[in-house]
Coordinates of C-alpha atoms in Angstrom, one line a residue:
X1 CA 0.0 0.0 0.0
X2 CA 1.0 3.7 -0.9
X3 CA 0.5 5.5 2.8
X4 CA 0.9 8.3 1.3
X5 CA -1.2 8.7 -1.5
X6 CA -3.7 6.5 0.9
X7 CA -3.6 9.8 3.0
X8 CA -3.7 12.0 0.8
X9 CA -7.3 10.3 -0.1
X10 CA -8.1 10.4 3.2
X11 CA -7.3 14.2 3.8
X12 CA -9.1 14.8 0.8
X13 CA -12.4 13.2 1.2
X14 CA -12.5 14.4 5.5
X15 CA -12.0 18.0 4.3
X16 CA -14.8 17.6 1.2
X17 CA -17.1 15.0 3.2
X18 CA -17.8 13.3 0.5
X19 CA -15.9 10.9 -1.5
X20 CA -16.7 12.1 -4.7
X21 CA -15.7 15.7 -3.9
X22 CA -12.6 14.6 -2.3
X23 CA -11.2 12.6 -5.3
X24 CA -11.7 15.3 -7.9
X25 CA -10.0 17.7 -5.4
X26 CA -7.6 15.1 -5.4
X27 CA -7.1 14.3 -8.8
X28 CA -8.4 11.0 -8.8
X29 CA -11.5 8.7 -9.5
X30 CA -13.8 8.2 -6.6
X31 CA -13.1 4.3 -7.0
X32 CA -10.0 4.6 -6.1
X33 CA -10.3 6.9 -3.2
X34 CA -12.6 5.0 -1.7
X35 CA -10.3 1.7 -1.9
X36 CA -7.1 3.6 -0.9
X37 CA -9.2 4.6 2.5
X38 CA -10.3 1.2 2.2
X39 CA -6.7 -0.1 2.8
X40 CA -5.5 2.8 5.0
X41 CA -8.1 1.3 7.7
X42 CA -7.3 -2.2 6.8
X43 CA -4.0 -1.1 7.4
X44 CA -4.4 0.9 11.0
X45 CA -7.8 -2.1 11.6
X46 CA -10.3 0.4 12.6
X47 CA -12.5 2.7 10.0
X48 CA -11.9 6.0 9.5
X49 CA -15.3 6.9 7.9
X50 CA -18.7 6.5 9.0
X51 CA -20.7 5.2 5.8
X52 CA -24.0 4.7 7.8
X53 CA -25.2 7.9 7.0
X54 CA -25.8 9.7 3.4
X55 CA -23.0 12.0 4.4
X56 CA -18.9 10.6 5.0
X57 CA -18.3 11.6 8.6
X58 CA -15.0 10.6 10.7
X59 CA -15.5 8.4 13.4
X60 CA -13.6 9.1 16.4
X61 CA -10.4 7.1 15.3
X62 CA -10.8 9.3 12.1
X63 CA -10.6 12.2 14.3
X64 CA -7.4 11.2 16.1
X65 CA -5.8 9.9 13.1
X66 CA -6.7 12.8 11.2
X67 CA -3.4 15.1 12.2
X68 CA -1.2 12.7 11.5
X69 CA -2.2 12.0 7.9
X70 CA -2.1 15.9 7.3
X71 CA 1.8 16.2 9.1
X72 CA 2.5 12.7 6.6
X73 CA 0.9 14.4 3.4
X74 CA 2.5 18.1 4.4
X75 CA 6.1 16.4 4.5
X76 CA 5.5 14.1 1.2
X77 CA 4.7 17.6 -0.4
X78 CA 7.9 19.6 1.3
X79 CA 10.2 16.7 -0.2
X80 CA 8.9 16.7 -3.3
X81 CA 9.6 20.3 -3.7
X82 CA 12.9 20.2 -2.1
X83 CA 14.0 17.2 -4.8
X84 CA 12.9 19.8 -7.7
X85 CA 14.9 22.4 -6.5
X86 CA 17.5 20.5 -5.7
X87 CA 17.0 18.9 -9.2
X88 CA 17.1 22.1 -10.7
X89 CA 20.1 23.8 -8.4
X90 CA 22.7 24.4 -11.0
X91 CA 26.4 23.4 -11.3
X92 CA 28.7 26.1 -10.7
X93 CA 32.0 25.5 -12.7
X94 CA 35.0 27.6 -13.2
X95 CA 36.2 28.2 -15.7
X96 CA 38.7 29.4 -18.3
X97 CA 37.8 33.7 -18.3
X98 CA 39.6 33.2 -22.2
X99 CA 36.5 30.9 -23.4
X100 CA 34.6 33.1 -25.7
X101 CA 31.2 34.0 -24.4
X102 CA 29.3 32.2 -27.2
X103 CA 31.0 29.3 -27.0
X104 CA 30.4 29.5 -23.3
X105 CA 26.2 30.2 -23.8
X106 CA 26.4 27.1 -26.0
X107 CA 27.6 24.8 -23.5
X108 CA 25.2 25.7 -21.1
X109 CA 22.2 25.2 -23.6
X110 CA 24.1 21.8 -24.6
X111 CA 23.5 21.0 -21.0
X112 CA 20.5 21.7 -20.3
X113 CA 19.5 19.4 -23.1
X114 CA 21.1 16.5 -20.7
X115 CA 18.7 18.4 -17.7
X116 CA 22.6 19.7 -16.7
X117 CA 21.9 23.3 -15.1
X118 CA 25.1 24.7 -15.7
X119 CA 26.2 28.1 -13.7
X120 CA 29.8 29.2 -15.3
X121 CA 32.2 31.6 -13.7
X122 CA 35.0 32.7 -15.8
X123 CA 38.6 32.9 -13.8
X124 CA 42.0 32.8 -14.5
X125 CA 44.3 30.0 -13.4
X126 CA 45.1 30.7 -9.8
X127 CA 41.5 31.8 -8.9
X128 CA 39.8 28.5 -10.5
X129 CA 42.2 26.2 -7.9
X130 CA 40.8 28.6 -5.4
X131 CA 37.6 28.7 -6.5
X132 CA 37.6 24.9 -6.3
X133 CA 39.3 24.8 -2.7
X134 CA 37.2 27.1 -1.2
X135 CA 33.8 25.4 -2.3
X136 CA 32.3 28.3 -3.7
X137 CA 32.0 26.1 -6.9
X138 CA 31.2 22.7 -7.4
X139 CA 33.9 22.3 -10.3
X140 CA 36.4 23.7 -12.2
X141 CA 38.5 23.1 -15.6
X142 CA 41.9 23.8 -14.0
X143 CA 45.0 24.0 -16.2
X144 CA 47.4 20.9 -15.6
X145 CA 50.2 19.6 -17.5
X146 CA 49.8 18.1 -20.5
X147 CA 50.5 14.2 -19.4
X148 CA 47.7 14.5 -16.8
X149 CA 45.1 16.3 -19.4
X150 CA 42.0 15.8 -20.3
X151 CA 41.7 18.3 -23.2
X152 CA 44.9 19.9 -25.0
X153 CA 45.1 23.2 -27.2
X154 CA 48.3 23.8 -29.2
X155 CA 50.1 27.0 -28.4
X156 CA 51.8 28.8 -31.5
X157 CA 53.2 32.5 -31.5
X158 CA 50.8 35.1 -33.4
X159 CA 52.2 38.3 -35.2
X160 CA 50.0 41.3 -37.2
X161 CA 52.3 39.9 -40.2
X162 CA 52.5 36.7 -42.1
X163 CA 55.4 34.4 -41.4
X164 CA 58.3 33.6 -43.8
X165 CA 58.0 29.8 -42.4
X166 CA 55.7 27.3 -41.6
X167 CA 57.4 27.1 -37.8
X168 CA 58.6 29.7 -35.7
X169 CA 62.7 29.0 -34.6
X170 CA 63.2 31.4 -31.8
X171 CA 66.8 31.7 -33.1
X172 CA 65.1 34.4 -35.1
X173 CA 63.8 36.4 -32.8
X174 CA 67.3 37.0 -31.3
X175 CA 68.1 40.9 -31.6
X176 CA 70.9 42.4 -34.0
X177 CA 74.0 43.7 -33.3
X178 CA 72.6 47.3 -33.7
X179 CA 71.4 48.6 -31.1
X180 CA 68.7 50.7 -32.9
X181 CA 67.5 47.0 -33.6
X182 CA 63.5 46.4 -31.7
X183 CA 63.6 43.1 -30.0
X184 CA 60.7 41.3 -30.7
X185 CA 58.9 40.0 -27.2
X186 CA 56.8 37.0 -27.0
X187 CA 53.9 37.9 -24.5
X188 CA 52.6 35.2 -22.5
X189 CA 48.8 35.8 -21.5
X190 CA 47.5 34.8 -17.9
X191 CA 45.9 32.1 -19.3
X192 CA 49.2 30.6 -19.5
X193 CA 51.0 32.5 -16.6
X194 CA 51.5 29.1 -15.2
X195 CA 54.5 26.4 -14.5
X196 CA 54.0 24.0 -17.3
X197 CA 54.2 26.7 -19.6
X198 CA 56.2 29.9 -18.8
X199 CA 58.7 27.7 -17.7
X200 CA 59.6 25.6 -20.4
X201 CA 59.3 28.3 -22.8
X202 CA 61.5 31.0 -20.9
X203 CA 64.8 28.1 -20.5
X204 CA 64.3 27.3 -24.4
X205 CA 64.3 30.9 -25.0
X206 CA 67.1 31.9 -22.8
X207 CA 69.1 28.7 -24.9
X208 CA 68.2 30.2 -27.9
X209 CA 69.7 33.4 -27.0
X210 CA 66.8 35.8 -26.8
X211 CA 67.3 38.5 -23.6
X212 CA 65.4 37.3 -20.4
X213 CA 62.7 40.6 -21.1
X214 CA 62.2 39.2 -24.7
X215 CA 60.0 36.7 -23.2
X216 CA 57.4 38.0 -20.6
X217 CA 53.8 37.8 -18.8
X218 CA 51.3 40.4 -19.8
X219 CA 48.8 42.0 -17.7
X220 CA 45.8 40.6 -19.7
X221 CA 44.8 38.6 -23.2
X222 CA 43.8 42.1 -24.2
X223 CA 47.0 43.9 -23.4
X224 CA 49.0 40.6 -25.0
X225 CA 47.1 41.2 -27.9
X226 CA 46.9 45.0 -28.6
X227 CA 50.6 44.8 -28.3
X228 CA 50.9 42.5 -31.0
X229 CA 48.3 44.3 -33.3
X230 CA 50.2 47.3 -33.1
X231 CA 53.5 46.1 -32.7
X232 CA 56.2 43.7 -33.6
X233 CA 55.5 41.5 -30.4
X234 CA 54.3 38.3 -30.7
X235 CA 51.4 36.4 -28.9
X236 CA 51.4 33.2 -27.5
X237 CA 48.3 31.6 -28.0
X238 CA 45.7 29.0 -29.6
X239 CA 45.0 28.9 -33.3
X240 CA 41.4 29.9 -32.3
X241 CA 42.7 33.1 -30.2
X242 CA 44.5 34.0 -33.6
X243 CA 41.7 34.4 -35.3
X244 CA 39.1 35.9 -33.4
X245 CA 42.3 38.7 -33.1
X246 CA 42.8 38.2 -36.4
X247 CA 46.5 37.5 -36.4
X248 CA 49.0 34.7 -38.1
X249 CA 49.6 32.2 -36.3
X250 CA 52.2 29.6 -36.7
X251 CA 53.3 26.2 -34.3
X252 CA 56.7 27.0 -32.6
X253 CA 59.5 24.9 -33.8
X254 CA 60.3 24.1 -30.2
X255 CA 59.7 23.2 -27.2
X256 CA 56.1 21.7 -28.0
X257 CA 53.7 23.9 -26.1
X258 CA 50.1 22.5 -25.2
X259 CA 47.2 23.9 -23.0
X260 CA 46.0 20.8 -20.7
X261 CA 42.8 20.8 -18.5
X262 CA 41.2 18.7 -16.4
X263 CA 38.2 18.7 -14.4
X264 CA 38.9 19.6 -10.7
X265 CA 35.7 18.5 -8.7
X266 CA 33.8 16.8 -5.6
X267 CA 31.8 14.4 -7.2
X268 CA 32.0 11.5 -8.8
X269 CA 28.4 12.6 -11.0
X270 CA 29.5 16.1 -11.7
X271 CA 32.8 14.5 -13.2
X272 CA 30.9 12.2 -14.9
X273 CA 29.0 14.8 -16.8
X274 CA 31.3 17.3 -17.1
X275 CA 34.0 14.9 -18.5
X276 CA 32.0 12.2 -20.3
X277 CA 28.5 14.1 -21.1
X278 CA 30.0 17.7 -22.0
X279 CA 33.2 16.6 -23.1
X280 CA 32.8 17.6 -26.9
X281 CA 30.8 20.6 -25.8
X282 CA 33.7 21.8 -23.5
X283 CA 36.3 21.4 -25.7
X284 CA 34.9 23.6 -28.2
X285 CA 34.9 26.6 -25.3
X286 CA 38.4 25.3 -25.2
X287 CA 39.6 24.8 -28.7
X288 CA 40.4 22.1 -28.2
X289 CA 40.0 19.2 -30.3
X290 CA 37.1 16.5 -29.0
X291 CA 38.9 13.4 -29.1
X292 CA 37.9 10.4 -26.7
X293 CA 37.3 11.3 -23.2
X294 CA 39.8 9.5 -20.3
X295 CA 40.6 9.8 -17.0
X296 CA 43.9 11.7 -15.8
X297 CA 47.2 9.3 -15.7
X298 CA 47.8 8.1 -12.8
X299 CA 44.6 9.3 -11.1
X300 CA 41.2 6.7 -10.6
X301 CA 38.6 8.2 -12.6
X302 CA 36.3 10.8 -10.8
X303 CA 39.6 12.0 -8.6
X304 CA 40.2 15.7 -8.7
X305 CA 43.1 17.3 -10.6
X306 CA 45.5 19.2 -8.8
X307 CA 47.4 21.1 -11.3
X308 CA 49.7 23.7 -10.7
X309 CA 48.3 27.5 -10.7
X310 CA 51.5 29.0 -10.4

């Protein structure tokens, strides 16, 4: 027996005294009303009705039991709306502030198609990891090295002007002997003010004899790439940042720079979809290409990442 749609019946039909009343208040035929109260006092082995009469009055068990069935009905109600909003609370996710905004609005109506409410707050490296520590979001696409990544974006260098190769040799970019000579920086956005990255680039371009300012950390994308629209500095970027600024953009000959991210998270379901649902639909935001989800190296799947913000 259902107790509580049988009280729910019973509520009904006491506050319409009738039983005809109280199951189309209900919703339901009077048939079965009557045998849900049927089974509610076959249930408790006393009636809750007096029949003997045209009119449905409670007998005095009806009476006592009465209260009871309202307080059961009232909570049955409460936790059905309490599993609809929490149904409906969304996932808050950090992440990358470089995503374009469309690409972003698309992978929030991608998952509410999967019944995914998705809540995204744009950040930069550091502040996703903290945004993630603290709990003030239930997950975040953190940037992690690319042996431990989930989705990778090439890096290239982008210039206002085409370039004479199909690679980019940092040899090149070493200055002249006059002194009258520009040297060419390569800025490095926030996006990719971190370890992995800077790192590897700034010993390879120290080796290749470039002067330790040549390569350097911008304030912002937007100051990387006004500086390299209206100057000979270079960007270092994706392909897809390349064109939206609409600059050239080549691969570096070395070292072989790649974005990584992972999903940094609580729980094992919003890893799940955020990593096996949304995959595709996140590495598009990324630019990345939508190869075949998997789990970090060296990690169980559904662990969180811990790259390195700094």
């Amino acid at each position: 027996m259902d107790v509580v749609a049988a009280c729910r019946a019973f509520v009904a039909v006491s506050g319409h005294g009738s039983f005809t009343s109280g199951a189309a208040a209900a919703g339901i035929p009077q048939s079965v009303a009557s045998r849900r109260v049927a089974a509610l006092e076959e249930h408790f082995g006393a009636r809750l009705f007096d029949r003997s009469s045209r009119a449905v009055r409670l007998t005095s068990f009806g009476q006592d039991m009465l209260p009871s069935a309202r307080r059961l009905v009232d909570l049955a109600d409460a936790m059905r709306d309490d599993a609809e909003r929490a149904r409906l609370r969304p996932l808050r996710v950090a992440v990358p502030e470089i995503c374009p905004p469309r690409r972003l609005a698309d992978l929030v109506v991608a998952a509410r198609r999967q019944g995914i409410h998705l809540e995204v707050r744009p950040a930069g490296p550091s502040e996703r990891q903290r945004l993630c520590r603290t709990l003030e979001v239930g997950a975040g696409i953190v940037a992690v090295p690319e042996a431990t990544a989930a989705w990778r974006v090439p890096l290239g260098l982008a210039a206002r002007t085409p370039f004479p190769a199909p690679t980019v040799f940092l040899e090149t970019l070493r200055s002249g002997r006059a002194r009258t000579q520009a040297r060419r920086r390569i800025l490095i956005q926030p996006e990719d003010d971190v370890a992995h990255l800077r790192d590897p680039l700034t010993r390879v371009g120290q080796a290749a004899g470039l002067a330790p300012a040549q390569v350097t950390v911008a304030p912002s994308l937007v100051d990387a790439a006004a500086a390299a629209l209206g100057s000979p500095d270079l960007l270092l970027c994706s392909r897809q940042q390349a064109e939206e600024f609409d600059l050239h953009w080549r691969p570096l000959a070395g070292p072989r720079l790649l974005r990584g991210y992972d999903v940094a998270t609580g729980t094992r379901e919003d890893l799940d979809q955020l990593s096996t649902v949304l995959y595709a639909d996140i590495a598009h935001c990324l630019g990345a290409s939508a190869g075949d989800p998997r789990p970090a190296e060296g990690s169980p799947p559904g662990s969180p990442s811990t790259g390195d913000p700094t």
